[in-house]
Short mmCIF file of C-alpha atoms and ligand atoms in Angstrom, two decimals:
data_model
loop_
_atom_site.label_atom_id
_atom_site.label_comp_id
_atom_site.label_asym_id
_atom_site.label_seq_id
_atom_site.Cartn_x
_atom_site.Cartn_y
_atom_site.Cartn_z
CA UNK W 152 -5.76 36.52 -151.52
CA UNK W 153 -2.10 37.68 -151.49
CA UNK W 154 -0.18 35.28 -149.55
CA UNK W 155 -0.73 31.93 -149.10
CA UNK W 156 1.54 30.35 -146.58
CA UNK W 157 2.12 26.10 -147.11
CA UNK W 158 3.68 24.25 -144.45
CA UNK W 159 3.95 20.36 -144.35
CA UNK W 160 3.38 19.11 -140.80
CA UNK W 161 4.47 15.49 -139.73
CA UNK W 162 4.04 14.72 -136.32
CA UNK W 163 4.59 18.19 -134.91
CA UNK W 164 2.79 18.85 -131.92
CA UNK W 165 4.74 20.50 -129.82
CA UNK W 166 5.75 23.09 -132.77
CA UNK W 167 2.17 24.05 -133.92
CA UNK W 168 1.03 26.29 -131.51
CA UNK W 169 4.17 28.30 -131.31
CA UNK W 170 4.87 28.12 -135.01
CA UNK W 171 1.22 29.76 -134.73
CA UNK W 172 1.50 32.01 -133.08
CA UNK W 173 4.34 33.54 -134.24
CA UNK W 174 3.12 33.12 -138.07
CA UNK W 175 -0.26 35.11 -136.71
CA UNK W 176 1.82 37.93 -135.07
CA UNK W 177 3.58 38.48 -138.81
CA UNK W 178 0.79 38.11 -140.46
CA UNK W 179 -0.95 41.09 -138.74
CA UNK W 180 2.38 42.89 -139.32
CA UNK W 181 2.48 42.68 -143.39
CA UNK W 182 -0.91 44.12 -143.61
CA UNK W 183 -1.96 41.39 -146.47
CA UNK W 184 -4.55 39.19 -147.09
CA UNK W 185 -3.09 35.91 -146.02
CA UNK W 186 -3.98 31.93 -145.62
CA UNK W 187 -2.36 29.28 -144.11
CA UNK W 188 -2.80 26.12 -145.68
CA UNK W 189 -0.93 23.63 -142.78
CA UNK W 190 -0.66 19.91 -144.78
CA UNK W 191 -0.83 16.91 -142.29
CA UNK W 192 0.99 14.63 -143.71
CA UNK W 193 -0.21 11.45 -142.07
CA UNK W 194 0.81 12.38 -138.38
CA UNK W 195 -0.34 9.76 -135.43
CA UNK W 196 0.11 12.23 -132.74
CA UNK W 197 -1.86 15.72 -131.80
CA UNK W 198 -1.25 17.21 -134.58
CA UNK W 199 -4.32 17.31 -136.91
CA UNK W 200 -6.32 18.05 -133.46
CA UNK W 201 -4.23 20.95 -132.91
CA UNK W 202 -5.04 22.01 -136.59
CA UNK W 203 -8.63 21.29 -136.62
CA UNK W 204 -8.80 23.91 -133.09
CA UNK W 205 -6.90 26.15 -134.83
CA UNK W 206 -8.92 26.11 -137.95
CA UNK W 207 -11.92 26.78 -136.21
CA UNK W 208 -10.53 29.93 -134.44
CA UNK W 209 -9.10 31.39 -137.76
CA UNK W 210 -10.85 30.53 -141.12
CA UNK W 211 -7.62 31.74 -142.91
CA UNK W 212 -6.17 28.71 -141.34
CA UNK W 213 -6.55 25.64 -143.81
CA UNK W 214 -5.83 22.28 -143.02
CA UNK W 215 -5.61 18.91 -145.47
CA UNK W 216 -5.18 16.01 -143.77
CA UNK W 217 -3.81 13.04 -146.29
CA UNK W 218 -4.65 9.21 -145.55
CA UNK W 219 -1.69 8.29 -144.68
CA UNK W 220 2.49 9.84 -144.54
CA UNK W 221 3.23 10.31 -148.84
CA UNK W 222 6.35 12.51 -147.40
CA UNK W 223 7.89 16.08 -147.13
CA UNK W 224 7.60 17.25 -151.26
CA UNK W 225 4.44 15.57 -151.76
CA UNK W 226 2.70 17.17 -148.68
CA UNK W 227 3.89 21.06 -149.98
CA UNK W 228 3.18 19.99 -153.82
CA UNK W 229 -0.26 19.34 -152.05
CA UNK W 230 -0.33 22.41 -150.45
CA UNK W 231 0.16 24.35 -153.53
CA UNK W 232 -2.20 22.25 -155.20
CA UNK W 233 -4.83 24.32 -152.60
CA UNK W 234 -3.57 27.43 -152.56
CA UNK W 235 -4.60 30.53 -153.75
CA UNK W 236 -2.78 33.93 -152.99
CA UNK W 237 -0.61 35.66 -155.80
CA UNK W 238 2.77 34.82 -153.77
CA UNK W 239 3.02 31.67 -151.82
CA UNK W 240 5.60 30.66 -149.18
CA UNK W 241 6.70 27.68 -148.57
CA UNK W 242 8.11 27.03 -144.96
CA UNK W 243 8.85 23.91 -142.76
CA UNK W 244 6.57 23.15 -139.10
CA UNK W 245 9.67 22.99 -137.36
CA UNK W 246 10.17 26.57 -136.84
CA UNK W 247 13.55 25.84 -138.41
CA UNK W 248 12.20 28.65 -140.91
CA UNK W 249 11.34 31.48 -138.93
CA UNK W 250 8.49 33.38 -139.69
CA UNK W 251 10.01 36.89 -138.98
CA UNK W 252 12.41 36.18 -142.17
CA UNK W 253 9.31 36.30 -143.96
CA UNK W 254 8.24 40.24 -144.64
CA UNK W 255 12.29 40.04 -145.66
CA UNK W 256 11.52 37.56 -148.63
CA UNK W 257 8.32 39.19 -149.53
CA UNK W 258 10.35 42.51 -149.74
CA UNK W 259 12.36 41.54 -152.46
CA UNK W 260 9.94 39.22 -153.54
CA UNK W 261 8.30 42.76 -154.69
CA UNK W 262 11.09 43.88 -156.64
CA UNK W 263 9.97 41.64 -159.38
CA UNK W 264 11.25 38.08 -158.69
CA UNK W 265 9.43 35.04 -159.45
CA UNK W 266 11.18 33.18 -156.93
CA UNK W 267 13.27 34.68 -153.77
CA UNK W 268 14.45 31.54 -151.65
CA UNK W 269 16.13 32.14 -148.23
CA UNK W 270 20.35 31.44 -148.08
CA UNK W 271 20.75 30.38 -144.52
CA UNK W 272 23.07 32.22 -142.70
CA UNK W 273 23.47 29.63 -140.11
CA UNK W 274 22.85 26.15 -139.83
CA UNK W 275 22.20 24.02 -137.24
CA UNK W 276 22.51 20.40 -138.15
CA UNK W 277 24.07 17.49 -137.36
CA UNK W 278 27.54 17.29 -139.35
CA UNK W 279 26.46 14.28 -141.31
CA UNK W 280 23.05 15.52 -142.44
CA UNK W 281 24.96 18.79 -143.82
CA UNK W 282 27.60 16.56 -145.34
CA UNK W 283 25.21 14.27 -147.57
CA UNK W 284 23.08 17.66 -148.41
CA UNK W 285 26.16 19.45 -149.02
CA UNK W 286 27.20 16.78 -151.16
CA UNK W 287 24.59 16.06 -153.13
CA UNK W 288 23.51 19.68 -153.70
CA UNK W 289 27.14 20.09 -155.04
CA UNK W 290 26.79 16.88 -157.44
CA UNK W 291 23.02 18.73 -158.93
CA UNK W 292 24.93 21.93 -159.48
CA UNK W 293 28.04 20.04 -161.37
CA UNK W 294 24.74 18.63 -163.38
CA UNK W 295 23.26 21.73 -164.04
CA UNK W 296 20.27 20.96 -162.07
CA UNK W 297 20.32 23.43 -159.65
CA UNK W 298 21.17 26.72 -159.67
CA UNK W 299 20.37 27.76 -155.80
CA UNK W 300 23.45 27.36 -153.30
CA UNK W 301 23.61 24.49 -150.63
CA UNK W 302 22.70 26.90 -147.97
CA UNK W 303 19.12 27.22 -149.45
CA UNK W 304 16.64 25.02 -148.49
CA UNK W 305 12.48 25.18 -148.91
CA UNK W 306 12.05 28.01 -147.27
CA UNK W 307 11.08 30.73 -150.03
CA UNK W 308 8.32 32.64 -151.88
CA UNK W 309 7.20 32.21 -155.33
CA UNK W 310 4.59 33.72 -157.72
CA UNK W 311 1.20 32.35 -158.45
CA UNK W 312 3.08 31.95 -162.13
CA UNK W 313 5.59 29.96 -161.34
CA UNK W 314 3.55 27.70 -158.61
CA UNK W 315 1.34 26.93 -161.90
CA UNK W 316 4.52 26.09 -163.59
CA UNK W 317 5.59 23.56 -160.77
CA UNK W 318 2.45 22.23 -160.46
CA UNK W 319 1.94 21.55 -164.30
CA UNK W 320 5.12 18.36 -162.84
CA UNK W 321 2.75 15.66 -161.80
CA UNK W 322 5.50 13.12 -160.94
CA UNK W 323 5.27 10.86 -158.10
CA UNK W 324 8.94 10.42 -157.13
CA UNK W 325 9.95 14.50 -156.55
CA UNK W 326 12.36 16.80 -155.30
CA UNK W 327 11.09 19.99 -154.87
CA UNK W 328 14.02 22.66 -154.82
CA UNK W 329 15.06 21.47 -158.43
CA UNK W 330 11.80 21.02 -160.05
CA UNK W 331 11.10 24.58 -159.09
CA UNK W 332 14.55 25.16 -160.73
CA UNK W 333 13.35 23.19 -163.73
CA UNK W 334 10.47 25.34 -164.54
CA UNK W 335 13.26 28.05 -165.20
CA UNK W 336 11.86 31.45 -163.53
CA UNK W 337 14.07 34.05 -162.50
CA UNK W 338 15.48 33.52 -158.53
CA UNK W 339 17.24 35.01 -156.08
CA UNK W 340 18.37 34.50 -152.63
CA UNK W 341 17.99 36.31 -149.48
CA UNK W 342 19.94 36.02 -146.35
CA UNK W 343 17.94 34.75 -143.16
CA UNK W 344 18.13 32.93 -140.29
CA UNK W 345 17.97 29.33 -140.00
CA UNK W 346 17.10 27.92 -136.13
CA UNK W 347 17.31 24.51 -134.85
CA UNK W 348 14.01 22.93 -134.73
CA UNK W 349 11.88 24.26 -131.60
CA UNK W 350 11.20 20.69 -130.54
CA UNK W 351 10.82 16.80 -131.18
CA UNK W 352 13.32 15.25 -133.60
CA UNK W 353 14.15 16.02 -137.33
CA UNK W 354 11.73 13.06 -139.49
CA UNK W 355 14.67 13.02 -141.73
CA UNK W 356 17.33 10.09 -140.57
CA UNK W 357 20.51 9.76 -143.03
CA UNK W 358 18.66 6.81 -145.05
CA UNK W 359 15.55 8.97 -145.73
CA UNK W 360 18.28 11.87 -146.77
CA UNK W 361 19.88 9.67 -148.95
CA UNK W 362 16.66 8.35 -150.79
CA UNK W 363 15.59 11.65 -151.28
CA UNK W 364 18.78 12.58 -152.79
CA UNK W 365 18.72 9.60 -154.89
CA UNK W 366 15.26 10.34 -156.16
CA UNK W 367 16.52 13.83 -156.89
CA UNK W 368 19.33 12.35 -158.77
CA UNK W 369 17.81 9.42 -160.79
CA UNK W 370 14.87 11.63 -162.19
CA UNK W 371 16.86 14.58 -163.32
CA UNK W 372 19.42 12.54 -165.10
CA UNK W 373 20.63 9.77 -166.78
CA UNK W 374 24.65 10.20 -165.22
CA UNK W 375 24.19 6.86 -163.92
CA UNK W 376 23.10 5.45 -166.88
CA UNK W 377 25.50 6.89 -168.91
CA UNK W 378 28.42 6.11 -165.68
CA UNK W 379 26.91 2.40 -166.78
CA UNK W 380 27.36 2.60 -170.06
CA UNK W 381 30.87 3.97 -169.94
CA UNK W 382 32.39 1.45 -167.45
CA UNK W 383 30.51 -1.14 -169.74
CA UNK W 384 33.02 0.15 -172.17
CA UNK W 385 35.66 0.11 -169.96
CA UNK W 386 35.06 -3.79 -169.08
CA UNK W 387 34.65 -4.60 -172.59
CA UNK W 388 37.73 -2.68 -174.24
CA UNK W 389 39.79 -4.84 -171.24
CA UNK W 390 38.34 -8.25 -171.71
CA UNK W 391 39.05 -7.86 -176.01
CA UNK W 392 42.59 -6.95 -175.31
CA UNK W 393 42.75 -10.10 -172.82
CA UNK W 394 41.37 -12.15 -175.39
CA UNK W 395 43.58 -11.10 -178.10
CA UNK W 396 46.49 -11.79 -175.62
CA UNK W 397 45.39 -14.98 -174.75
CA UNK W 398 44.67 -16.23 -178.51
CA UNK W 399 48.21 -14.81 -179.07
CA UNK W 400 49.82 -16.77 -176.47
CA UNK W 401 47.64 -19.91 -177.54
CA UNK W 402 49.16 -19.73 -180.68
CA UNK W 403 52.04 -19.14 -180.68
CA UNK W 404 53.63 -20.30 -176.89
CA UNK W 405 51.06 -22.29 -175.71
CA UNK W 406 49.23 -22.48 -172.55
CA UNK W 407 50.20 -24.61 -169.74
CA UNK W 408 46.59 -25.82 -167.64
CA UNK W 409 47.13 -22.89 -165.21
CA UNK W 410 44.36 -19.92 -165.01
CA UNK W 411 42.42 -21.48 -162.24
CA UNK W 412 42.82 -17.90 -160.25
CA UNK W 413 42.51 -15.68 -163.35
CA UNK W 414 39.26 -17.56 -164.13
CA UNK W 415 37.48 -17.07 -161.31
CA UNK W 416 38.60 -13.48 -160.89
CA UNK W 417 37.31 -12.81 -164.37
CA UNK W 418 34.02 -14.23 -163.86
CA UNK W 419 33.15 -12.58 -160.57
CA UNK W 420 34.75 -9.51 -161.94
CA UNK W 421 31.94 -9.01 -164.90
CA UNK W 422 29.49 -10.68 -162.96
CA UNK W 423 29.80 -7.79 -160.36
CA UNK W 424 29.75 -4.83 -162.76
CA UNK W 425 26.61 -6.79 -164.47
CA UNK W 426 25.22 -6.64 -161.47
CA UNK W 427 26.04 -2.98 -160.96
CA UNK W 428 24.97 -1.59 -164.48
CA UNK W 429 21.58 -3.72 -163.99
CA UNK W 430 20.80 -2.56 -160.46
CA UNK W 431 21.05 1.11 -162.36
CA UNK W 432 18.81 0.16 -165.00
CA UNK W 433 16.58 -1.06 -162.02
CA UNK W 434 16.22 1.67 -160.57
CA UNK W 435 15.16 3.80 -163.80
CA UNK W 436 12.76 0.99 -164.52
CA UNK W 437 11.42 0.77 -161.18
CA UNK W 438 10.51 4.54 -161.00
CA UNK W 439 8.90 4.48 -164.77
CA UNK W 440 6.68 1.64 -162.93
CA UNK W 441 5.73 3.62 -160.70
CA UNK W 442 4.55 6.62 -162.92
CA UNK W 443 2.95 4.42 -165.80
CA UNK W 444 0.86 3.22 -162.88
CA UNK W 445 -0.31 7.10 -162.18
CA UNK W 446 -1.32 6.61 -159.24
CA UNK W 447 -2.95 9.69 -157.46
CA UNK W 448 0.30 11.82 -155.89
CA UNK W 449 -1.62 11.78 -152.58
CA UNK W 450 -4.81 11.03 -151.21
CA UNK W 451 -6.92 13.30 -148.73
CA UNK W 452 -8.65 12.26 -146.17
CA UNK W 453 -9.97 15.72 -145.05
CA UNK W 454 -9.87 19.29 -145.46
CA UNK W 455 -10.86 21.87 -143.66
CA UNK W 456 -11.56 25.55 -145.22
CA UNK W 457 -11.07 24.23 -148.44
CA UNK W 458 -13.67 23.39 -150.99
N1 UDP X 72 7.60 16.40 -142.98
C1 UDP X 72 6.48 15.89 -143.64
N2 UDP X 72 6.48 14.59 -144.02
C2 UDP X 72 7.54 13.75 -143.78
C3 UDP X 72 8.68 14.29 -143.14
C4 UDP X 72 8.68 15.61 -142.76
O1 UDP X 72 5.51 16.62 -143.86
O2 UDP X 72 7.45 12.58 -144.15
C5 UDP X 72 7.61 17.81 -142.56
C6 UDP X 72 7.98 18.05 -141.12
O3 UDP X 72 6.86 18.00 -140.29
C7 UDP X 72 8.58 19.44 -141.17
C8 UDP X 72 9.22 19.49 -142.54
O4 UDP X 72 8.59 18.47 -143.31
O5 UDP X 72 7.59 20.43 -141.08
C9 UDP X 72 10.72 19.28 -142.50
O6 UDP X 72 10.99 18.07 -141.84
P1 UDP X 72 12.18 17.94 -140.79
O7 UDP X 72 12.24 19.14 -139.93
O8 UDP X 72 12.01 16.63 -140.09
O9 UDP X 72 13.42 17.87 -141.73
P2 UDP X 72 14.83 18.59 -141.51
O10 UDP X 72 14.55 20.02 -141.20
O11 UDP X 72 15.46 17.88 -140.35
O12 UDP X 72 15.54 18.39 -142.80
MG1 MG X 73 13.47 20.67 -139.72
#
């Protein structure tokens, strides 16, 4: 197999037959040996119908059909889990990726790269979504997490080397784009086009963006913890130089009963940033919970095509 092709599909529809038939059309046009491996991630419309039709027209087509939604990353990591060609693209259902721009990665993709991930020229999204993802993306390159630019997204092709490498990362909580940037293999982008999605709505609302940036965030570093232990510092460094103030003025020009204000303002004060540096270490702890558990990443229900 050369190519295997991995899209994550969530309640799409309306996009699967045109996403399709359009993948089919390039497929015939690169002259490979190509599968599709579609991943339903849990959808409660059409979709895995769709799939299953489609699969039985085409035995290239693939489908895995988990138990229930485990979300976007899980769904491709699943997908790669399955695959099998020597390159493997990853792509969205949406037809926000389109899969013309695809004989453009696998060009370069030739040249020698391990990894060629698609810049988008354009985007079409709402100005919020592109804030947070601008943001955050800028926040994992200040980290050194991340070495692709905010206009990249999934959309890419990788070697069968570095999908082992990826895949060799069994945690639960994952963000895809800088895992594959973890395992270190060399990358480089290629300008395509980026659509708006075909039809139905975007699964992502800002709160789901957000976690996912979080999760990014919290298991690539320890910032926050370290953020936590500096301002711990901070508060500490300020309430010894208070107390030496106060002991001073004790001593030596006493202390009217006054302070109710100061008081209070001092205990909410570090009872707020204890709350703050604990909620931090909660949310470390909370996610080692969830891997010592190690739970299965996912959990299929059925696949079709695949053994
Ligand atoms: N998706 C998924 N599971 C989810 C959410 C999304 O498999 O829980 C799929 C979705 O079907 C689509 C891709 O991931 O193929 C990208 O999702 P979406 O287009 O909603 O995200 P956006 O492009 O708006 O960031
Ligand atoms: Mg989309």
């Amino acid at each position: 197999m050369d190519i295997s092709i991995v899209i994550p599909v969530y309640n799409e529809e309306k996009n699967l037959p045109e996403l399709y038939k359009r993948l089919f059309r390039i497929i015939k046009r690169l002259k490979k040996s190509c599968e599709i491996i579609f991943v339903d991630d849990g959808s409660t419309d059409e979709s895995f119908e769709i799939l299953k039709k489609t699969n039985r027209r085409n035995e290239n087509v693939k489908v895995i059909k988990f138990s229930r939604n485990f979300g976007h990353h899980i769904a491709i990591s699943a997908g790669l889990d399955h695959s099998r060609g020597n390159a493997v693209v990853l792509m969205d259902g949406d037809l926000q990726d389109p899969p013309e721009e695809i004989p453009k990665l696998y060009e370069k993709y030739k040249e020698g790269y391990d990894i060629v991930y698609a810049v988008r020229k354009t985007r079409k999204d709402p100005f919020l979504k592109k804030a947070v993802s601008k943001f955050f993306h800028l926040i994992f390159r200040l980290l050194g997490k991340i070495e692709t630019p905010p206009e990249s997204g999934i959309f890419r092709i990788m070697s069968r080397q570095s999908v082992e490498a990826l895949q060799s990362c069994r945690e639960r909580s994952r963000f895809i784009t800088a895992l594959i940037n973890w395992t270190g293999f060399s990358h480089i982008g290629v300008e395509t086009r980026r659509e708006s999605r075909y039809a139905g709505r975007s699964k992502y609302n800002l709160f789901k963006s957000l976690r996912l940036a979080m999760d990014g965030f919290m298991s690539f570093s320890f910032f926050p913890l370290r953020i936590a232990t500096y301002i711990g510092f901070f508060v500490a460094l300020i309430s010894f130089t208070m107390m030496i103030y106060m002991l001073i003025k004790k001593l030596f020009f006493g202390i009217p009963i006054l302070g109710y204000v100061s008081i209070i303002i001092s205990v909410l004060f570090i009872g707020g940033v204890q709350l703050l540096i604990i909620g931090i270490m909660g949310e470390y702890i909370g996610r080692i919970y969830t891997e010592v558990k190690s739970r299965p990443m996912y959990i299929i229900k059925e696949k079709l095509g695949i053994k």
